Amino acid sequence: MSGIQRLVTSKELNSPYGGTLVNLKVNPERAAEIKTASRDLVSLDLSPRQLADLEMLATGVFSPLQSFMGQSDYEAVCAGMRLADGKLWPIPVTLDVSLKFSESISPGQTIALRDGEGTLMAVLTVAEKWQPDKGAEAQCLYGTRSITHAAANQLLNASGDACLSGKLEVVELPTHHDFAPLRQTPAEVRARLARQGATRVVGYHPRHLMHRAHVEFTKRTTYLKDAVLLIQSSVGRRGLNDADHFSRARALSAVLDHYSSQAAQLNLLELSPRHSGARSAIWHAILHKNFGCTHFIVEHDYDDQGEGATGESLYGKYHGLDSVVWHAQEIGIEVVPFRNLVLEEDQPEKLLSPRGASRRMKGKIRVASHEQNAEVAHWFSYPAVLEEWHKTLRQGFTLFFTGLSGAGKSTLAQVLTARLKEQEARPVTLLDGDIVRKNISSELGFSREHRDINVLRQGYVASLITRHGGIAICAPIAPYANTRAQVRSMVEEDGDFIEIHVATPLDTCESRDRKGLYARARAGLIKQFTGVSDPYETPINPEIVVDTSLQSANEAADKILAYLTTEGYMARVDKVGAGQAKPKRDPATLWTSNSGSVLPLTQSHGDAGPVLGSGKPIHK
């Protein structure tokens, strides 16, 4: 058999990537010394993503990395998915800071790394400070520099313009008060598996929840591989849109009831995902090897978020799978492909017929009506999982209007607020630009700096509303693209950001001029007035564009509501399949693979072994 098909024959767990499991936490004596010295050190408060990366470095999840990357490693990883020494590693792990902070630090200086509350986590003895090429990094990792790709926007507009690297000494790991028994380090997971006598471990990193198809596939795989299943879910803050991890953790815990005792284990990773397709797939395979996994399941469309404005796949359906297969032997792990499964809706005798009607299954679904919810509960998943999944449907989002003064933003926002309240149980909050400035930013003037601060404050309030499942509607002018991108990044930490460009022409806006602002600006009485003496940077790729010179406020609201319905943010008013009886499904629904083999939900058939790709590398 080939090296890829049978990599592991040892009676011990798979060795860590690079041969040694890294542990950066210092002993108690050294920790006491560092804490004493830290009183006189310059401090850097870590972002949630940096704090997650620090934990992954400290506990060996990122083995063989021993610190945040220097420039040579960073550039080699971006260009060719390898560290400077040639070892495969697809994702940059850097400590980004502002240029101002970087300029205040000298090589050889030690800085204190603290969490948001000021608790000392680690110290970094700076060996190098450098500036990343964030545009090139976005293109290499995500295939786009568009801010509608949430991860690219996070990189380009929310990360610092300089990086620090050097010797890292970790004093304390972040404290997690939620799901503590499910948060184990690689060393702890390895010890647990060793006590169990496991030497063959199948790693699975579900993108969202696990439903019937996922459970049956993993049960069949572990049976055929004579292995145990390690389910690892990322719960680290990532600055990207995702359902809250509490519901996911509860739903994944409920799934364990459908496996036999000790056949499956769940572990939560404080991993901040990058959503970079094939690179993420390779990365996750390496990380799972560090936990002792001998096999790794790779799904289709791996870690592909697409672009926010279109939702289209960026990387190709099986690029992630093909890339991991290509590098599997080098990593030291066996690949288990998880391709599409198909639900056959015809009678059992038609299951093998190519004419049989079918519905493709995806890991993430959106349901638009209560009738559909009931249908899904019948054939798609388990009641306990669906109960948690339904909670994630209450995810909040922000509608962010931007446009010139007089474009109709406030009127349209008021109409939309009323229309949404008619249909939605979620709280809807209107943050009108004038009202926000009066109540939250009354001390600010109208310089560019102060206008940016005002918009960012509004964005922060919107992010809080979104985080707690509400709908925020913002209607500032927000003339600057970079500021809008920063607001998008804040909101997308916990929900969706929908930018609506009210593209009413300047002459129309000026003809309305109810407040006489344009006339005063033309007369030179108002300085830096957007559209007259200060530029408005037109959004490049907003989710929605409306023009109130061509349509009424109600017509524009209809267009926005249609978008929200089509994209699954709201339930459809009209019922799907209205006037037609819904076909009933047999509870003993069968699944088939794309090849046509039958997979009953209650049994295990077929081979879940690796299917080699084309042999052509996706990234070199």
Coordinates of C-alpha atoms in Angstrom, one line a residue:
M1 CA 0.0 0.0 0.0
S2 CA 1.1 3.6 -0.6
G3 CA 2.5 5.8 2.1
I4 CA -0.6 7.9 2.0
Q5 CA -3.0 5.0 2.5
R6 CA -1.1 3.4 5.4
L7 CA 1.0 6.0 7.2
V8 CA 0.5 4.7 10.8
T9 CA 1.5 1.2 11.9
S10 CA 3.0 2.1 15.3
K11 CA 1.3 1.0 18.5
E12 CA 1.7 4.6 19.8
L13 CA -0.1 7.8 19.0
N14 CA 1.0 9.7 16.0
S15 CA 4.0 11.9 16.8
P16 CA 3.6 15.7 16.9
Y17 CA 4.3 17.6 13.7
G18 CA 8.1 18.3 13.7
G19 CA 8.7 15.5 16.3
T20 CA 8.2 17.5 19.5
L21 CA 5.2 19.0 21.2
V22 CA 6.0 22.6 22.1
N23 CA 5.3 23.9 25.6
L24 CA 6.0 27.6 26.1
K25 CA 4.7 27.9 29.7
V26 CA 7.5 28.7 32.1
N27 CA 7.9 27.1 35.5
P28 CA 6.5 28.7 38.6
E29 CA 9.9 30.2 39.7
R30 CA 10.5 31.9 36.3
A31 CA 6.8 33.0 36.3
A32 CA 7.3 34.8 39.6
E33 CA 10.4 36.5 38.3
I34 CA 8.6 37.7 35.1
K35 CA 5.6 39.0 37.1
T36 CA 7.9 41.1 39.3
A37 CA 9.9 42.5 36.4
S38 CA 6.7 43.2 34.3
R39 CA 5.8 46.2 36.5
D40 CA 8.5 48.2 34.7
L41 CA 7.8 46.8 31.2
V42 CA 5.9 48.4 28.3
S43 CA 2.6 46.6 27.9
L44 CA 0.7 45.4 24.9
D45 CA -3.0 44.5 25.3
L46 CA -3.7 41.5 23.0
S47 CA -6.7 41.3 20.8
P48 CA -9.0 38.3 21.1
R49 CA -7.4 36.7 18.1
Q50 CA -3.9 37.4 19.4
L51 CA -4.8 35.9 22.7
A52 CA -6.2 32.8 21.0
D53 CA -3.0 32.5 19.0
L54 CA -0.9 32.9 22.1
E55 CA -2.7 30.0 23.8
M56 CA -2.3 27.8 20.7
L57 CA 1.4 28.6 20.6
A58 CA 1.9 28.0 24.4
T59 CA 0.1 24.6 24.5
G60 CA 1.7 23.1 21.3
V61 CA -1.3 23.2 19.1
F62 CA 0.9 25.2 16.7
S63 CA 3.9 22.9 17.0
P64 CA 6.6 23.3 15.7
L65 CA 6.2 27.1 16.1
Q66 CA 7.7 28.5 19.2
S67 CA 6.7 32.1 18.9
F68 CA 5.0 34.6 16.6
M69 CA 6.6 34.6 13.2
G70 CA 9.5 36.8 12.0
Q71 CA 9.6 38.4 8.6
S72 CA 11.5 35.5 6.8
D73 CA 9.0 32.9 8.0
Y74 CA 6.0 35.2 7.3
E75 CA 7.1 35.9 3.7
A76 CA 8.0 32.2 3.0
V77 CA 4.6 31.1 4.3
C78 CA 2.6 33.6 2.3
A79 CA 4.6 32.9 -0.9
G80 CA 4.9 29.1 -0.7
M81 CA 3.2 27.7 2.4
R82 CA 6.5 26.9 4.0
L83 CA 8.6 28.2 6.9
A84 CA 12.0 29.7 6.1
D85 CA 13.6 26.3 6.9
G86 CA 11.4 24.6 4.3
K87 CA 8.9 22.9 6.6
L88 CA 5.3 22.9 5.4
W89 CA 3.2 25.5 7.2
P90 CA 0.4 27.3 5.3
I91 CA -0.9 30.1 7.7
P92 CA 1.0 33.2 9.0
V93 CA 0.8 33.5 12.8
T94 CA 2.0 37.0 13.6
L95 CA 1.8 39.6 16.4
D96 CA 0.6 42.7 14.7
V97 CA 0.8 46.1 16.4
S98 CA 0.4 49.7 15.3
L99 CA 3.2 51.6 13.7
K100 CA 3.2 54.0 16.6
F101 CA 3.7 51.2 19.1
S102 CA 6.4 49.5 16.9
E103 CA 8.3 52.7 16.7
S104 CA 8.4 52.9 20.5
I105 CA 10.0 49.5 20.8
S106 CA 13.7 48.6 20.2
P107 CA 15.2 45.1 19.4
G108 CA 16.3 43.4 22.6
Q109 CA 13.5 45.1 24.6
T110 CA 11.1 42.9 26.6
I111 CA 7.4 43.8 26.5
A112 CA 4.5 42.5 28.6
L113 CA 1.7 40.8 26.8
R114 CA -1.6 41.2 28.6
D115 CA -5.3 40.3 28.1
G116 CA -8.1 42.9 27.8
E117 CA -8.3 43.2 31.6
G118 CA -4.6 43.8 32.0
T119 CA -3.6 40.3 33.3
L120 CA -0.1 39.4 32.4
M121 CA -0.1 36.5 30.0
A122 CA 3.5 36.4 28.6
V123 CA 6.5 38.4 27.8
L124 CA 8.2 38.8 24.5
T125 CA 11.8 39.7 24.1
V126 CA 11.8 41.5 20.8
A127 CA 14.3 40.3 18.3
E128 CA 12.7 41.8 15.2
K129 CA 10.1 44.4 14.2
W130 CA 8.9 44.6 10.6
Q131 CA 6.1 45.6 8.4
P132 CA 3.9 43.0 6.6
D133 CA 2.5 43.3 3.1
K134 CA -1.1 42.9 4.1
G135 CA -2.4 43.3 0.6
A136 CA -0.2 40.5 -0.7
E137 CA -1.0 38.4 2.3
A138 CA -4.8 38.7 1.7
Q139 CA -4.3 37.7 -1.9
C140 CA -2.2 34.7 -1.0
L141 CA -4.4 33.5 1.8
Y142 CA -7.9 34.4 0.5
G143 CA -7.5 34.9 -3.2
T144 CA -9.0 38.4 -2.8
R145 CA -8.4 41.8 -1.3
S146 CA -12.1 42.6 -1.2
I147 CA -13.5 43.8 2.1
T148 CA -16.6 41.7 1.4
H149 CA -14.5 38.7 2.3
A150 CA -14.7 38.9 6.1
A151 CA -11.3 37.4 6.8
A152 CA -9.6 39.7 4.2
N153 CA -11.3 42.7 5.6
Q154 CA -10.2 41.7 9.1
L155 CA -6.6 41.5 7.9
L156 CA -6.6 44.7 5.8
N157 CA -8.5 47.0 8.1
A158 CA -8.5 45.6 11.7
S159 CA -4.9 44.4 12.1
G160 CA -1.8 46.5 12.8
D161 CA 0.7 47.8 10.2
A162 CA 3.7 46.4 12.0
C163 CA 4.7 43.1 13.5
L164 CA 7.0 42.0 16.4
S165 CA 8.7 38.7 16.9
G166 CA 11.2 37.2 19.4
K167 CA 11.5 34.9 22.3
L168 CA 8.1 34.2 23.9
E169 CA 7.7 33.1 27.5
V170 CA 4.2 32.3 28.7
V171 CA 3.3 33.0 32.3
E172 CA -0.4 32.1 32.3
L173 CA -2.9 30.7 30.0
P174 CA -6.2 32.5 29.4
T175 CA -9.0 31.4 31.7
H176 CA -12.2 29.9 30.1
H177 CA -15.2 29.7 32.4
D178 CA -17.3 27.9 29.8
F179 CA -17.2 24.1 29.0
A180 CA -13.9 23.7 31.0
P181 CA -14.0 19.9 30.8
L182 CA -14.1 20.1 27.0
R183 CA -11.1 22.4 26.7
Q184 CA -8.0 20.2 26.7
T185 CA -4.5 20.8 25.4
P186 CA -2.7 18.4 23.0
A187 CA -0.8 16.9 25.9
E188 CA -4.0 16.3 27.9
V189 CA -5.8 14.8 24.9
R190 CA -2.8 12.6 24.2
A191 CA -2.8 11.4 27.8
R192 CA -6.5 10.6 27.7
L193 CA -6.2 8.7 24.4
A194 CA -3.2 6.8 25.8
R195 CA -5.1 5.7 28.9
Q196 CA -7.9 4.5 26.6
G197 CA -5.3 2.5 24.6
A198 CA -6.1 4.3 21.4
T199 CA -3.4 4.4 18.7
R200 CA -5.5 5.2 15.7
V201 CA -7.5 8.4 15.9
V202 CA -9.7 10.0 13.3
G203 CA -9.8 13.8 13.6
Y204 CA -12.8 15.7 12.4
H205 CA -13.1 19.5 12.4
P206 CA -16.8 20.3 11.7
R207 CA -17.4 23.7 10.2
H208 CA -20.7 24.1 11.9
L209 CA -23.0 21.5 13.6
M210 CA -23.1 17.8 13.0
H211 CA -26.3 16.2 11.7
R212 CA -27.3 12.6 10.8
A213 CA -25.1 12.4 7.7
H214 CA -22.0 13.6 9.6
V215 CA -22.6 11.2 12.4
E216 CA -23.1 8.2 10.2
F217 CA -20.1 9.0 8.0
T218 CA -17.8 9.3 11.0
K219 CA -19.2 6.2 12.6
R220 CA -18.6 4.2 9.4
T221 CA -15.1 5.7 9.1
T222 CA -14.0 4.9 12.6
Y223 CA -15.3 1.4 12.3
L224 CA -13.4 0.7 9.1
K225 CA -10.2 2.4 10.4
D226 CA -10.5 0.6 13.8
A227 CA -10.1 4.0 15.4
V228 CA -11.6 6.5 17.8
L229 CA -13.1 9.8 16.7
L230 CA -11.8 13.1 18.0
I231 CA -14.2 16.0 17.1
Q232 CA -12.6 19.4 17.5
S233 CA -14.6 22.6 17.2
S234 CA -13.0 26.0 16.9
V235 CA -14.4 28.4 19.5
G236 CA -11.7 31.1 19.4
R237 CA -12.7 34.7 18.7
R238 CA -11.9 35.4 15.1
G239 CA -13.4 38.7 14.1
L240 CA -15.5 36.8 11.7
N241 CA -19.2 36.0 11.3
D242 CA -20.3 32.7 12.9
A243 CA -23.0 31.4 15.2
D244 CA -22.2 31.7 18.9
H245 CA -20.0 28.8 20.1
F246 CA -22.3 28.1 23.1
S247 CA -25.0 26.7 20.9
R248 CA -22.5 24.8 18.8
A249 CA -20.8 23.3 21.8
R250 CA -24.1 22.2 23.3
A251 CA -25.2 20.7 19.9
L252 CA -22.0 18.9 19.4
S253 CA -22.2 17.5 23.0
A254 CA -25.6 16.2 22.2
V255 CA -24.3 14.4 19.2
L256 CA -22.0 12.3 21.3
D257 CA -25.1 10.4 22.6
H258 CA -25.3 8.8 19.2
Y259 CA -21.9 7.1 19.4
S260 CA -21.0 4.1 21.5
S261 CA -19.1 4.6 24.8
Q262 CA -15.6 6.1 24.3
A263 CA -16.0 5.8 20.5
A264 CA -16.0 9.6 20.1
Q265 CA -14.6 12.5 22.1
L266 CA -15.3 16.2 21.8
N267 CA -12.6 18.9 22.3
L268 CA -13.0 22.7 22.0
L269 CA -10.1 24.6 20.5
E270 CA -9.5 28.3 21.2
L271 CA -8.5 28.5 17.6
S272 CA -9.0 31.7 15.6
P273 CA -9.9 30.4 12.1
R274 CA -8.6 32.1 9.0
H275 CA -11.1 30.8 6.4
S276 CA -8.6 30.4 3.7
G277 CA -9.8 27.2 1.9
A278 CA -7.1 24.7 1.0
R279 CA -4.5 26.4 3.3
S280 CA -6.9 26.0 6.2
A281 CA -7.4 22.4 5.4
I282 CA -3.6 21.7 5.4
W283 CA -3.3 23.7 8.6
H284 CA -6.0 21.8 10.4
A285 CA -4.5 18.5 9.3
I286 CA -1.2 19.6 10.9
L287 CA -2.9 20.8 14.1
H288 CA -4.8 17.5 14.4
K289 CA -1.6 15.5 14.1
N290 CA -0.4 17.5 17.1
F291 CA -3.3 16.0 19.1
G292 CA -2.2 12.5 18.1
C293 CA -4.6 12.0 15.1
T294 CA -3.6 9.4 12.5
H295 CA -6.4 10.3 10.1
F296 CA -8.1 13.5 9.2
I297 CA -11.5 14.0 7.6
V298 CA -11.6 16.7 4.8
E299 CA -15.0 17.9 3.6
H300 CA -15.9 19.6 0.3
D301 CA -15.7 23.4 0.1
Y302 CA -13.3 23.3 3.1
D303 CA -13.3 26.5 5.1
D304 CA -14.6 28.4 2.2
Q305 CA -16.6 31.5 3.3
G306 CA -16.9 33.0 -0.1
E307 CA -17.4 36.7 -0.4
G308 CA -20.0 38.4 1.6
A309 CA -21.6 40.3 -1.3
T310 CA -22.0 37.2 -3.5
G311 CA -21.6 34.1 -1.2
E312 CA -19.9 32.4 -4.1
S313 CA -17.2 29.8 -3.5
L314 CA -13.7 31.2 -3.9
Y315 CA -11.5 28.1 -3.9
G316 CA -13.2 25.3 -5.7
K317 CA -15.2 22.5 -4.3
Y318 CA -12.4 20.0 -3.7
H319 CA -9.3 22.2 -3.6
G320 CA -8.9 21.7 0.1
L321 CA -9.2 17.9 -0.2
D322 CA -6.8 17.7 -3.1
S323 CA -4.3 19.9 -1.3
V324 CA -4.3 17.8 1.9
V325 CA -4.0 14.6 -0.1
W326 CA -1.0 16.0 -2.0
H327 CA 0.8 16.9 1.3
A328 CA -0.5 14.1 3.5
Q329 CA 2.6 12.0 3.5
E330 CA 4.8 15.0 4.3
I331 CA 2.5 15.9 7.2
G332 CA 2.3 12.3 8.4
I333 CA -1.5 11.8 8.4
E334 CA -4.0 9.8 6.4
V335 CA -6.8 11.7 4.6
V336 CA -10.4 10.6 4.7
P337 CA -12.4 12.4 2.0
F338 CA -16.0 13.5 3.0
R339 CA -17.6 14.3 -0.3
N340 CA -21.2 15.3 -0.8
L341 CA -23.9 12.9 0.4
V342 CA -27.2 12.7 -1.4
L343 CA -30.6 12.2 0.2
E344 CA -32.8 10.0 -2.1
E345 CA -36.4 11.0 -1.9
D346 CA -37.9 8.3 -4.2
Q347 CA -38.8 4.8 -3.1
P348 CA -36.0 2.4 -2.0
E349 CA -36.2 0.4 -5.2
K350 CA -35.2 3.6 -7.1
L351 CA -32.2 4.4 -5.0
L352 CA -29.7 3.1 -7.4
S353 CA -31.4 4.6 -10.4
P354 CA -29.7 7.7 -11.8
R355 CA -33.2 9.1 -12.4
G356 CA -34.0 9.0 -8.7
A357 CA -34.8 12.5 -7.3
S358 CA -32.3 13.7 -4.8
R359 CA -31.4 16.5 -2.5
R360 CA -27.7 17.3 -1.8
M361 CA -26.7 17.7 1.8
K362 CA -24.6 20.6 3.0
G363 CA -23.1 21.1 6.4
K364 CA -24.8 24.4 6.8
I365 CA -28.4 25.1 5.9
R366 CA -30.8 28.0 6.1
V367 CA -34.5 27.5 6.6
A368 CA -37.0 30.2 5.8
S369 CA -40.3 29.0 7.4
H370 CA -41.7 27.0 10.3
E371 CA -43.0 24.4 7.9
Q372 CA -39.5 23.9 6.5
N373 CA -38.2 23.6 10.0
A374 CA -40.6 20.8 10.8
E375 CA -39.5 19.1 7.5
V376 CA -35.9 19.4 8.4
A377 CA -36.5 17.9 11.8
H378 CA -37.9 14.8 10.2
W379 CA -35.0 13.8 8.0
F380 CA -32.0 16.0 8.5
S381 CA -30.9 15.9 12.1
Y382 CA -31.6 15.1 15.7
P383 CA -34.1 17.0 17.9
A384 CA -31.4 18.1 20.5
V385 CA -29.2 19.4 17.7
L386 CA -32.0 21.1 15.9
E387 CA -33.1 22.8 19.1
E388 CA -29.7 24.4 19.4
W389 CA -29.5 25.1 15.6
H390 CA -32.8 27.0 15.8
K391 CA -31.2 29.2 18.4
T392 CA -28.5 30.2 16.0
L393 CA -31.1 31.4 13.5
R394 CA -31.7 34.3 15.9
Q395 CA -28.3 35.7 15.0
G396 CA -28.2 39.5 14.7
F397 CA -27.1 41.6 11.8
T398 CA -26.4 45.3 11.0
L399 CA -27.8 47.3 8.1
F400 CA -25.4 50.1 7.4
F401 CA -26.6 52.9 5.2
T402 CA -24.0 55.2 3.7
G403 CA -24.5 58.1 1.3
L404 CA -24.4 61.9 0.9
S405 CA -26.4 64.2 3.1
G406 CA -29.9 64.4 1.7
A407 CA -29.6 61.1 -0.1
G408 CA -32.6 59.7 1.9
K409 CA -30.7 57.5 4.4
S410 CA -32.7 58.6 7.4
T411 CA -36.1 58.3 5.7
L412 CA -35.3 55.0 4.3
A413 CA -33.9 53.7 7.6
Q414 CA -37.1 54.8 9.4
V415 CA -39.3 53.1 6.8
L416 CA -37.2 49.9 7.0
T417 CA -37.3 50.0 10.8
A418 CA -41.0 50.0 10.8
R419 CA -41.3 47.3 8.2
L420 CA -38.9 45.1 10.0
K421 CA -40.7 45.5 13.3
E422 CA -43.9 44.4 11.5
Q423 CA -42.2 41.0 10.7
E424 CA -39.5 40.4 13.2
A425 CA -39.5 39.3 16.8
R426 CA -35.9 40.3 17.2
P427 CA -35.4 43.8 18.6
V428 CA -34.8 46.4 15.8
T429 CA -32.7 49.5 16.8
L430 CA -32.3 52.5 14.6
L431 CA -29.1 54.5 15.1
D432 CA -29.7 57.6 13.1
G433 CA -26.6 59.7 12.4
D434 CA -27.9 63.0 13.7
I435 CA -29.4 61.4 16.9
V436 CA -26.2 59.4 17.6
R437 CA -24.0 62.5 17.2
K438 CA -26.3 64.5 19.6
N439 CA -26.4 61.8 22.3
I440 CA -23.1 59.9 22.0
S441 CA -20.7 62.3 20.2
S442 CA -21.9 65.7 21.2
E443 CA -18.3 66.8 22.1
L444 CA -17.0 66.0 18.6
G445 CA -16.5 68.4 15.8
F446 CA -16.5 67.8 12.0
S447 CA -12.8 67.2 11.3
R448 CA -12.0 64.0 9.5
E449 CA -10.7 62.5 12.8
H450 CA -13.8 63.4 14.7
R451 CA -16.1 62.2 12.0
D452 CA -14.3 58.8 12.0
I453 CA -14.6 58.6 15.8
N454 CA -18.3 59.3 15.5
V455 CA -18.9 56.6 12.9
L456 CA -16.7 54.1 14.9
R457 CA -18.7 54.7 18.0
Q458 CA -21.9 54.1 16.1
G459 CA -20.4 50.9 14.7
Y460 CA -19.4 49.7 18.2
V461 CA -23.0 50.2 19.5
A462 CA -24.3 48.3 16.4
S463 CA -21.8 45.5 17.1
L464 CA -23.2 45.1 20.6
I465 CA -26.8 45.0 19.3
T466 CA -25.8 42.4 16.7
R467 CA -23.9 40.4 19.3
H468 CA -27.0 40.0 21.4
G469 CA -29.2 38.9 18.5
G470 CA -30.7 42.2 17.5
I471 CA -31.0 44.1 14.2
A472 CA -29.1 47.4 14.1
I473 CA -29.9 50.0 11.5
C474 CA -27.2 52.7 11.1
A475 CA -27.6 55.7 8.9
P476 CA -24.5 58.0 9.0
I477 CA -22.9 59.6 6.0
A478 CA -19.7 57.6 6.7
P479 CA -17.8 59.1 3.7
Y480 CA -14.5 57.2 4.2
A481 CA -14.0 53.6 3.0
N482 CA -11.4 52.7 5.6
T483 CA -13.7 53.7 8.5
R484 CA -16.6 51.7 7.0
A485 CA -14.3 48.7 6.7
Q486 CA -13.4 49.0 10.4
V487 CA -17.1 49.1 11.3
R488 CA -17.7 46.0 9.2
S489 CA -14.9 44.3 11.0
M490 CA -16.3 45.1 14.4
V491 CA -19.8 43.9 13.5
E492 CA -18.6 40.7 11.8
E493 CA -17.1 39.5 15.0
D494 CA -20.6 38.4 16.1
G495 CA -22.9 38.7 13.1
D496 CA -23.4 39.9 9.6
F497 CA -22.7 43.4 8.2
I498 CA -24.8 44.5 5.2
E499 CA -23.7 47.7 3.6
I500 CA -26.3 49.7 1.7
H501 CA -25.1 52.5 -0.5
V502 CA -27.8 55.1 -1.0
A503 CA -26.4 56.3 -4.3
T504 CA -28.6 59.3 -4.8
P505 CA -26.8 61.8 -7.1
L506 CA -25.3 65.0 -5.6
D507 CA -27.5 67.4 -7.5
T508 CA -30.6 65.6 -6.2
C509 CA -29.3 65.7 -2.7
E510 CA -28.5 69.4 -3.0
S511 CA -31.9 70.2 -4.4
R512 CA -33.5 68.7 -1.3
D513 CA -31.2 70.4 1.2
R514 CA -33.9 70.8 3.9
K515 CA -31.4 72.0 6.5
G516 CA -29.6 74.5 4.1
L517 CA -26.3 72.8 4.6
Y518 CA -25.2 72.6 1.0
A519 CA -26.0 76.3 0.6
R520 CA -23.9 77.2 3.6
A521 CA -21.1 74.9 2.4
R522 CA -21.1 76.5 -1.1
A523 CA -20.9 79.9 0.7
G524 CA -17.8 78.7 2.6
L525 CA -19.6 78.8 5.9
I526 CA -19.2 75.1 6.5
K527 CA -15.7 73.6 6.1
Q528 CA -15.0 70.0 5.0
F529 CA -18.6 69.3 3.9
T530 CA -18.9 66.0 2.2
G531 CA -19.7 66.2 -1.5
V532 CA -18.7 69.9 -1.6
S533 CA -15.3 70.5 0.0
D534 CA -14.6 67.0 1.2
P535 CA -14.7 63.8 -0.7
Y536 CA -17.2 60.9 -0.4
E537 CA -15.5 57.6 -1.1
T538 CA -18.0 55.5 -3.1
P539 CA -18.4 51.9 -1.8
I540 CA -16.7 49.5 -4.2
N541 CA -18.8 46.4 -3.5
P542 CA -21.7 47.0 -1.2
E543 CA -24.3 44.3 -0.6
I544 CA -27.1 46.6 -1.8
V545 CA -27.4 49.8 -3.8
V546 CA -30.5 52.0 -3.9
D547 CA -31.1 55.4 -5.4
T548 CA -34.0 57.5 -4.0
S549 CA -34.0 59.7 -7.1
L550 CA -35.3 56.7 -9.1
Q551 CA -37.4 54.9 -6.5
S552 CA -39.5 55.8 -3.5
A553 CA -38.5 55.0 0.1
N554 CA -41.0 52.1 0.2
E555 CA -39.7 50.7 -3.1
A556 CA -36.1 50.9 -1.8
A557 CA -37.2 49.2 1.4
D558 CA -38.9 46.4 -0.7
K559 CA -35.6 45.8 -2.4
I560 CA -33.7 45.6 0.9
L561 CA -36.3 43.3 2.4
A562 CA -36.2 41.0 -0.7
Y563 CA -32.4 40.8 -0.2
L564 CA -32.8 39.9 3.4
T565 CA -35.3 37.2 2.6
T566 CA -33.3 35.7 -0.3
E567 CA -30.1 35.6 1.8
G568 CA -31.9 33.8 4.7
Y569 CA -31.9 36.7 7.3
M570 CA -35.7 36.7 7.4
A571 CA -38.5 34.3 6.9
R572 CA -40.4 34.4 3.7
V573 CA -43.9 35.8 4.0
D574 CA -45.2 33.5 1.3
K575 CA -44.9 29.8 2.1
V576 CA -42.5 27.6 0.1
G577 CA -44.5 25.4 -2.2
A578 CA -47.8 27.2 -1.4
G579 CA -50.8 25.4 -2.7
Q580 CA -48.9 22.1 -2.9
A581 CA -48.9 19.3 -0.5
K582 CA -45.4 18.6 0.9
P583 CA -44.2 15.1 0.1
K584 CA -43.8 12.9 3.2
R585 CA -40.5 11.3 3.8
D586 CA -39.9 7.8 5.2
P587 CA -38.1 8.1 8.6
A588 CA -35.8 5.5 7.3
T589 CA -34.4 7.9 4.8
L590 CA -31.4 6.6 3.0
W591 CA -28.2 8.4 2.1
T592 CA -26.0 7.7 -0.9
S593 CA -22.6 8.9 -1.8
N594 CA -22.0 10.5 -5.2
S595 CA -20.9 7.2 -6.5
G596 CA -24.4 5.7 -5.8
S597 CA -23.6 3.4 -2.9
V598 CA -26.4 3.2 -0.4
L599 CA -25.9 4.3 3.2
P600 CA -28.9 3.7 5.4
L601 CA -29.0 6.0 8.4
T602 CA -29.0 3.1 10.9
Q603 CA -26.2 1.0 9.3
S604 CA -22.7 1.3 8.0
H605 CA -21.8 0.2 4.5
G606 CA -19.0 0.9 2.0
D607 CA -15.4 2.1 2.3
A608 CA -14.5 5.4 3.9
G609 CA -10.9 5.1 2.9
P610 CA -9.0 7.8 1.1
V611 CA -9.7 8.8 -2.4
L612 CA -6.7 10.3 -4.1
G613 CA -7.1 13.5 -6.0
S614 CA -5.6 14.4 -9.3
G615 CA -2.1 14.3 -7.8
K616 CA -1.6 17.9 -8.9
P617 CA -0.7 20.3 -6.1
I618 CA -3.2 23.2 -5.5
H619 CA -0.5 25.4 -3.9
K620 CA 3.2 25.0 -4.2

